[in-house]
Amino acid sequence: MKRYTLLILMSLFAVLGVSQESGDAWFEQANAAYNAGNYDSAMALYGKIVDMDMESVPLYFNMGNACYKKHDYPMAIYYYEKALKLDPSNEEVQANLAIANRAIVDKIEPVPQSFIVKGWRGLRSSLSGDQWAWCSVALFALLLVSVFLFVRSRRVGLRKLGFFTGIVFVLALTLSVVFAAQLKQASERQDQAIVTTPTVTVKSSPSDASVDLFVLHEGTKVDIIETTSEGWSKIRIANGSVGWLTTDSMLPF
């Protein structure tokens, strides 16, 4: 039985190794095609990596760049947004996303955020989810050092240092764990989308016969509030306006 288990594990590792090597090879070939100006070929190769359920910030960033070069701005925005879901702190992706957003029709002013909400989101987005997770590990190690100082030290000064630094590390550890968890959940949810239809009318209810509210154009980012089995999604745009769109008129991420 142990022998069969070992063989199965070895087979799985071999498959994973081959998949990783194939992904790396396709990524290099896609980058070469991109540098040569063959953007369609580059996208086809990048797509093979995505089809293997592999994803990374460089992959989505390069796909966004290839789409931008093809003047396919909605898809460029889509891939930049997917990259930012993995690492919201990436300034290069943020810069290219801002450039792509200037190329689309809709310029929607977002609802002003309170100082607290803006500060919380800004601090959370200062690192990626993985980076916050590593911060949690480091802070936990420092917390253990503080506990050791407080429990084992015979000097009053060191005991006080261990106590107060321990409190600071507990608060910082809690914050980093919360940020890592929130970013992890956000990367797994498909609660946003990019409009891919050139022009689409947002409805007051999930029906073609309902009242027209406003018009959106391709490349606009929306939040998905809910989705029906009849192929409609309730959406919210950056200025807070809410309405219904057909699900096939946008691409969730």
Short mmCIF file of C-alpha atoms in Angstrom, two decimals:
data_model
loop_
_atom_site.label_atom_id
_atom_site.label_comp_id
_atom_site.label_asym_id
_atom_site.label_seq_id
_atom_site.Cartn_x
_atom_site.Cartn_y
_atom_site.Cartn_z
CA MET A 1 0.00 0.00 0.00
CA LYS A 2 2.83 2.38 0.92
CA ARG A 3 4.51 1.55 -2.37
CA TYR A 4 1.41 2.51 -4.37
CA THR A 5 1.02 5.74 -2.38
CA LEU A 6 4.64 6.64 -3.09
CA LEU A 7 4.18 5.94 -6.81
CA ILE A 8 1.06 8.13 -6.91
CA LEU A 9 2.86 10.98 -5.16
CA MET A 10 5.84 10.69 -7.49
CA SER A 11 3.51 10.77 -10.50
CA LEU A 12 1.76 13.88 -9.19
CA PHE A 13 5.05 15.68 -8.61
CA ALA A 14 6.21 14.69 -12.10
CA VAL A 15 3.01 16.05 -13.66
CA LEU A 16 3.30 19.28 -11.69
CA GLY A 17 6.93 19.62 -12.71
CA VAL A 18 6.12 19.13 -16.38
CA SER A 19 3.24 21.63 -16.12
CA GLN A 20 5.49 24.23 -14.55
CA GLU A 21 8.17 23.71 -17.19
CA SER A 22 5.56 23.97 -19.97
CA GLY A 23 4.17 27.15 -18.44
CA ASP A 24 7.63 28.70 -18.17
CA ALA A 25 8.46 27.74 -21.75
CA TRP A 26 5.21 29.20 -23.09
CA PHE A 27 5.73 32.35 -21.07
CA GLU A 28 9.18 32.86 -22.59
CA GLN A 29 7.86 32.15 -26.09
CA ALA A 30 4.94 34.54 -25.53
CA ASN A 31 7.29 37.27 -24.35
CA ALA A 32 9.46 36.74 -27.43
CA ALA A 33 6.39 37.01 -29.68
CA TYR A 34 5.31 40.17 -27.85
CA ASN A 35 8.75 41.76 -28.28
CA ALA A 36 8.60 40.89 -31.98
CA GLY A 37 5.23 42.63 -32.28
CA ASN A 38 3.27 39.39 -32.80
CA TYR A 39 0.62 40.23 -30.22
CA ASP A 40 -1.95 37.67 -31.37
CA SER A 41 0.61 34.87 -31.08
CA ALA A 42 1.67 36.17 -27.69
CA MET A 43 -1.93 36.16 -26.44
CA ALA A 44 -2.44 32.60 -27.72
CA LEU A 45 0.60 31.42 -25.76
CA TYR A 46 -0.36 33.36 -22.64
CA GLY A 47 -3.83 31.82 -22.96
CA LYS A 48 -2.34 28.32 -22.83
CA ILE A 49 -0.85 29.15 -19.44
CA VAL A 50 -4.20 30.45 -18.18
CA ASP A 51 -5.89 27.28 -19.45
CA MET A 52 -3.56 25.32 -17.15
CA ASP A 53 -5.09 27.22 -14.18
CA MET A 54 -1.82 29.08 -13.67
CA GLU A 55 -1.85 32.77 -12.88
CA SER A 56 0.54 35.49 -11.78
CA VAL A 57 0.89 39.25 -11.84
CA PRO A 58 3.51 39.20 -14.66
CA LEU A 59 1.26 36.93 -16.75
CA TYR A 60 -1.84 39.13 -16.49
CA PHE A 61 0.26 42.29 -16.81
CA ASN A 62 1.81 41.07 -20.06
CA MET A 63 -1.60 39.99 -21.37
CA GLY A 64 -2.91 43.47 -20.60
CA ASN A 65 0.03 45.02 -22.43
CA ALA A 66 -0.52 42.79 -25.47
CA CYS A 67 -4.22 43.74 -25.60
CA TYR A 68 -3.33 47.42 -25.27
CA LYS A 69 -0.92 47.13 -28.18
CA LYS A 70 -3.78 45.61 -30.20
CA HIS A 71 -5.97 48.60 -29.18
CA ASP A 72 -8.28 46.19 -27.38
CA TYR A 73 -8.63 48.50 -24.39
CA PRO A 74 -11.51 46.68 -22.61
CA MET A 75 -9.51 43.45 -22.47
CA ALA A 76 -6.36 45.34 -21.46
CA ILE A 77 -8.30 46.81 -18.54
CA TYR A 78 -9.66 43.36 -17.72
CA TYR A 79 -6.19 41.79 -17.42
CA TYR A 80 -4.73 44.75 -15.53
CA GLU A 81 -7.58 44.47 -13.04
CA LYS A 82 -6.93 40.74 -12.64
CA ALA A 83 -3.26 41.50 -11.96
CA LEU A 84 -4.22 44.07 -9.33
CA LYS A 85 -6.46 41.54 -7.61
CA LEU A 86 -3.35 39.45 -7.03
CA ASP A 87 -1.18 42.42 -6.04
CA PRO A 88 -3.02 45.72 -5.46
CA SER A 89 0.28 47.41 -4.53
CA ASN A 90 1.87 46.97 -7.98
CA GLU A 91 2.53 50.52 -9.19
CA GLU A 92 3.45 49.48 -12.73
CA VAL A 93 0.10 47.76 -13.22
CA GLN A 94 -1.70 50.74 -11.66
CA ALA A 95 0.02 53.12 -14.08
CA ASN A 96 -0.84 51.04 -17.17
CA LEU A 97 -4.42 50.61 -15.99
CA ALA A 98 -4.77 54.38 -15.66
CA ILE A 99 -3.47 54.81 -19.22
CA ALA A 100 -5.90 52.19 -20.57
CA ASN A 101 -8.82 53.80 -18.72
CA ARG A 102 -8.10 57.08 -20.50
CA ALA A 103 -8.72 55.32 -23.82
CA ILE A 104 -12.34 54.32 -23.08
CA VAL A 105 -15.51 56.39 -23.38
CA ASP A 106 -16.93 56.39 -19.87
CA LYS A 107 -15.23 58.68 -17.33
CA ILE A 108 -17.13 58.02 -14.10
CA GLU A 109 -16.31 59.98 -10.96
CA PRO A 110 -16.19 57.63 -7.95
CA VAL A 111 -18.13 58.27 -4.77
CA PRO A 112 -15.89 60.10 -2.25
CA GLN A 113 -14.67 57.83 0.54
CA SER A 114 -14.41 58.74 4.20
CA PHE A 115 -10.95 59.31 5.66
CA ILE A 116 -11.15 56.07 7.64
CA VAL A 117 -12.25 53.89 4.71
CA LYS A 118 -9.70 55.47 2.38
CA GLY A 119 -6.91 55.00 4.93
CA TRP A 120 -7.89 51.38 5.64
CA ARG A 121 -8.01 50.45 1.96
CA GLY A 122 -4.81 52.34 1.22
CA LEU A 123 -2.92 50.54 3.98
CA ARG A 124 -4.34 47.16 2.94
CA SER A 125 -3.34 47.73 -0.68
CA SER A 126 0.20 48.78 0.22
CA LEU A 127 1.22 45.10 0.07
CA SER A 128 0.00 41.98 -1.71
CA GLY A 129 -1.84 39.20 0.11
CA ASP A 130 1.28 37.01 0.12
CA GLN A 131 3.37 39.86 1.49
CA TRP A 132 0.90 40.45 4.31
CA ALA A 133 1.02 36.72 5.07
CA TRP A 134 4.82 36.84 5.37
CA CYS A 135 4.48 39.94 7.57
CA SER A 136 2.20 37.90 9.82
CA VAL A 137 4.86 35.19 10.15
CA ALA A 138 7.56 37.77 10.99
CA LEU A 139 5.33 39.57 13.50
CA PHE A 140 4.44 36.28 15.18
CA ALA A 141 8.16 35.52 15.60
CA LEU A 142 8.72 38.97 17.11
CA LEU A 143 5.76 38.42 19.41
CA LEU A 144 7.36 35.22 20.68
CA VAL A 145 10.55 37.16 21.42
CA SER A 146 8.54 39.74 23.37
CA VAL A 147 6.80 37.01 25.37
CA PHE A 148 10.16 35.41 26.11
CA LEU A 149 11.53 38.73 27.38
CA PHE A 150 8.49 39.28 29.58
CA VAL A 151 8.44 35.77 31.04
CA ARG A 152 12.12 34.95 31.36
CA SER A 153 13.86 38.27 32.00
CA ARG A 154 14.71 39.20 35.57
CA ARG A 155 15.27 42.86 34.82
CA VAL A 156 12.22 45.08 35.23
CA GLY A 157 13.16 47.21 32.24
CA LEU A 158 13.32 44.21 29.90
CA ARG A 159 10.05 42.85 31.27
CA LYS A 160 8.34 46.19 30.55
CA LEU A 161 9.89 46.25 27.08
CA GLY A 162 8.63 42.73 26.40
CA PHE A 163 5.14 43.61 27.66
CA PHE A 164 4.63 46.82 25.66
CA THR A 165 6.29 45.58 22.46
CA GLY A 166 4.18 42.43 22.79
CA ILE A 167 1.01 44.54 22.75
CA VAL A 168 2.23 46.38 19.65
CA PHE A 169 3.09 43.12 17.89
CA VAL A 170 -0.31 41.59 18.77
CA LEU A 171 -2.11 44.56 17.22
CA ALA A 172 0.14 44.56 14.14
CA LEU A 173 -0.19 40.78 13.76
CA THR A 174 -3.98 40.99 13.95
CA LEU A 175 -4.02 43.71 11.31
CA SER A 176 -1.71 41.84 8.93
CA VAL A 177 -3.74 38.62 9.27
CA VAL A 178 -6.97 40.51 8.54
CA PHE A 179 -5.41 42.22 5.50
CA ALA A 180 -4.00 38.94 4.17
CA ALA A 181 -7.38 37.21 4.60
CA GLN A 182 -9.33 40.05 2.96
CA LEU A 183 -6.99 40.20 -0.05
CA LYS A 184 -7.09 36.42 -0.38
CA GLN A 185 -10.89 36.43 -0.38
CA ALA A 186 -10.99 39.34 -2.85
CA SER A 187 -8.70 37.48 -5.27
CA GLU A 188 -11.01 34.45 -5.21
CA ARG A 189 -14.30 36.30 -5.63
CA GLN A 190 -15.65 37.23 -9.04
CA ASP A 191 -17.65 40.21 -7.83
CA GLN A 192 -16.48 42.71 -10.44
CA ALA A 193 -16.63 42.83 -14.22
CA ILE A 194 -15.57 44.77 -17.30
CA VAL A 195 -18.23 45.70 -19.83
CA THR A 196 -17.28 44.08 -23.16
CA THR A 197 -20.26 45.16 -25.29
CA PRO A 198 -19.56 48.40 -27.26
CA THR A 199 -22.72 50.07 -25.93
CA VAL A 200 -25.16 48.63 -23.41
CA THR A 201 -28.21 50.07 -21.66
CA VAL A 202 -28.54 49.54 -17.93
CA LYS A 203 -32.09 48.58 -16.94
CA SER A 204 -34.15 49.28 -13.83
CA SER A 205 -34.99 45.59 -13.43
CA PRO A 206 -33.87 42.26 -14.98
CA SER A 207 -36.07 42.57 -18.05
CA ASP A 208 -35.70 43.99 -21.56
CA ALA A 209 -39.07 45.69 -21.09
CA SER A 210 -37.97 47.60 -17.97
CA VAL A 211 -37.03 51.29 -17.84
CA ASP A 212 -33.71 52.43 -19.34
CA LEU A 213 -31.54 54.03 -16.64
CA PHE A 214 -28.24 54.93 -18.28
CA VAL A 215 -25.80 53.75 -20.94
CA LEU A 216 -22.38 52.18 -20.43
CA HIS A 217 -19.62 51.54 -22.95
CA GLU A 218 -17.03 48.81 -23.27
CA GLY A 219 -14.15 48.94 -20.82
CA THR A 220 -16.18 50.26 -17.89
CA LYS A 221 -15.64 48.50 -14.59
CA VAL A 222 -18.70 47.51 -12.54
CA ASP A 223 -19.33 45.79 -9.22
CA ILE A 224 -21.59 42.75 -9.35
CA ILE A 225 -24.19 42.79 -6.57
CA GLU A 226 -26.17 39.70 -7.58
CA THR A 227 -26.77 37.44 -10.57
CA THR A 228 -29.98 35.73 -11.63
CA SER A 229 -30.39 32.37 -13.33
CA GLU A 230 -32.09 34.18 -16.23
CA GLY A 231 -28.81 35.79 -17.32
CA TRP A 232 -29.06 39.17 -15.60
CA SER A 233 -26.70 40.82 -13.11
CA LYS A 234 -27.39 43.68 -10.76
CA ILE A 235 -24.43 46.04 -10.98
CA ARG A 236 -23.09 49.18 -9.35
CA ILE A 237 -20.77 51.67 -11.05
CA ALA A 238 -18.16 53.89 -9.39
CA ASN A 239 -20.52 56.84 -8.79
CA GLY A 240 -22.95 54.60 -6.88
CA SER A 241 -25.59 54.21 -9.60
CA VAL A 242 -27.26 50.78 -9.63
CA GLY A 243 -29.04 48.86 -12.37
CA TRP A 244 -29.29 45.60 -14.29
CA LEU A 245 -27.19 44.32 -17.18
CA THR A 246 -27.29 41.09 -19.15
CA THR A 247 -24.54 38.82 -17.87
CA ASP A 248 -23.17 38.17 -21.36
CA SER A 249 -22.47 41.89 -21.87
CA MET A 250 -19.57 41.85 -19.40
CA LEU A 251 -16.62 39.73 -18.32
CA PRO A 252 -16.40 38.97 -14.57
CA PHE A 253 -13.13 38.80 -12.68
#
